[in-house]
Amino acid sequence: MRPLPTRATGAAHCGNIHILGFVAWLCWLFVHIFFQIGFRNRLLVFIQWAWSYVTYERGARLITGSTELPGWSGTQPTQTPAHDDLRRKTA
């Protein structure tokens, strides 16, 4: 029977390069942070991950609250009388 994986394990396959274990996990961490936009985002993600790793807490992966965009009712915009007049003239 295979042992259960530990928290910091990973697998990376890129072309002929295959990396397993802690090194692959670190590579994934570096690549993910590298592709974050902006220094502030990179720093915040790194701090959040470090805190979660040290405290064994799992971050919430839930999106809560309204799913509608502000100012959007979900209906089509109403047409103005000018649109109706234009439609009558072309018909």
Tab-separated table of C-alpha atoms in Angstrom:
chain	number	residue	atom	x	y	z
A	1	MET	CA	0.000	0.000	0.000
A	2	ARG	CA	1.315	3.437	-0.916
A	3	PRO	CA	1.699	6.050	1.812
A	4	LEU	CA	-0.538	9.095	1.707
A	5	PRO	CA	1.091	12.190	0.216
A	6	THR	CA	2.303	14.881	2.555
A	7	ARG	CA	1.282	18.506	2.345
A	8	ALA	CA	4.201	19.663	0.229
A	9	THR	CA	4.272	17.178	-2.615
A	10	GLY	CA	3.851	17.739	-6.283
A	11	ALA	CA	4.536	16.402	-9.725
A	12	ALA	CA	5.853	18.436	-12.637
A	13	HIS	CA	6.257	17.226	-16.195
A	14	CYS	CA	7.634	19.636	-18.769
A	15	GLY	CA	8.952	17.991	-21.907
A	16	ASN	CA	11.579	15.461	-20.871
A	17	ILE	CA	11.882	16.917	-17.378
A	18	HIS	CA	10.000	15.072	-14.629
A	19	ILE	CA	10.175	16.325	-11.051
A	20	LEU	CA	8.444	14.814	-8.034
A	21	GLY	CA	8.027	15.699	-4.381
A	22	PHE	CA	8.950	18.837	-2.523
A	23	VAL	CA	11.033	20.275	-5.387
A	24	ALA	CA	8.083	19.994	-7.778
A	25	TRP	CA	5.843	21.676	-5.204
A	26	LEU	CA	8.312	24.552	-4.879
A	27	CYS	CA	8.465	24.865	-8.676
A	28	TRP	CA	4.678	25.076	-8.849
A	29	LEU	CA	4.665	27.696	-6.091
A	30	PHE	CA	7.274	29.787	-7.935
A	31	VAL	CA	5.501	29.539	-11.293
A	32	HIS	CA	2.114	30.427	-9.818
A	33	ILE	CA	3.468	33.469	-8.000
A	34	PHE	CA	5.495	34.501	-11.058
A	35	PHE	CA	2.335	34.727	-13.169
A	36	GLN	CA	0.507	36.913	-10.660
A	37	ILE	CA	0.023	40.457	-11.931
A	38	GLY	CA	1.812	43.071	-9.858
A	39	PHE	CA	4.201	42.934	-6.946
A	40	ARG	CA	1.461	43.530	-4.382
A	41	ASN	CA	-0.554	40.502	-5.570
A	42	ARG	CA	2.564	38.329	-5.550
A	43	LEU	CA	3.429	39.397	-2.043
A	44	LEU	CA	-0.111	38.927	-0.704
A	45	VAL	CA	-0.462	35.469	-2.255
A	46	PHE	CA	2.904	34.405	-0.880
A	47	ILE	CA	2.050	35.687	2.620
A	48	GLN	CA	-1.365	33.972	2.570
A	49	TRP	CA	0.167	30.683	1.431
A	50	ALA	CA	2.938	30.908	4.011
A	51	TRP	CA	0.414	31.595	6.781
A	52	SER	CA	-1.788	28.700	5.667
A	53	TYR	CA	1.228	26.394	5.490
A	54	VAL	CA	2.530	27.321	8.943
A	55	THR	CA	-0.845	27.272	10.709
A	56	TYR	CA	-2.252	24.199	8.875
A	57	GLU	CA	-5.339	26.258	8.020
A	58	ARG	CA	-7.152	25.758	4.780
A	59	GLY	CA	-8.249	28.930	3.098
A	60	ALA	CA	-11.914	29.387	2.291
A	61	ARG	CA	-12.608	28.640	-1.347
A	62	LEU	CA	-16.147	29.971	-1.381
A	63	ILE	CA	-17.557	32.897	-3.271
A	64	THR	CA	-20.284	34.458	-1.190
A	65	GLY	CA	-22.567	37.378	-1.739
A	66	SER	CA	-24.393	38.595	-4.797
A	67	THR	CA	-23.466	37.088	-8.134
A	68	GLU	CA	-24.952	39.983	-10.119
A	69	LEU	CA	-22.862	42.830	-11.372
A	70	PRO	CA	-23.660	46.180	-9.766
A	71	GLY	CA	-26.164	48.105	-11.842
A	72	TRP	CA	-27.225	45.131	-13.928
A	73	SER	CA	-30.799	43.882	-13.655
A	74	GLY	CA	-30.298	40.986	-16.058
A	75	THR	CA	-32.808	42.290	-18.604
A	76	GLN	CA	-32.287	43.837	-22.006
A	77	PRO	CA	-32.126	47.631	-22.078
A	78	THR	CA	-35.326	49.361	-23.043
A	79	GLN	CA	-35.481	51.125	-26.359
A	80	THR	CA	-36.082	54.827	-26.603
A	81	PRO	CA	-38.912	56.331	-28.663
A	82	ALA	CA	-36.285	57.421	-31.210
A	83	HIS	CA	-35.548	53.760	-31.932
A	84	ASP	CA	-39.241	53.069	-32.493
A	85	ASP	CA	-39.524	56.022	-34.904
A	86	LEU	CA	-36.479	54.841	-36.871
A	87	ARG	CA	-37.937	51.338	-37.124
A	88	ARG	CA	-41.264	52.687	-38.437
A	89	LYS	CA	-39.536	54.779	-41.130
A	90	THR	CA	-37.468	51.874	-42.463
A	91	ALA	CA	-40.348	49.370	-42.510
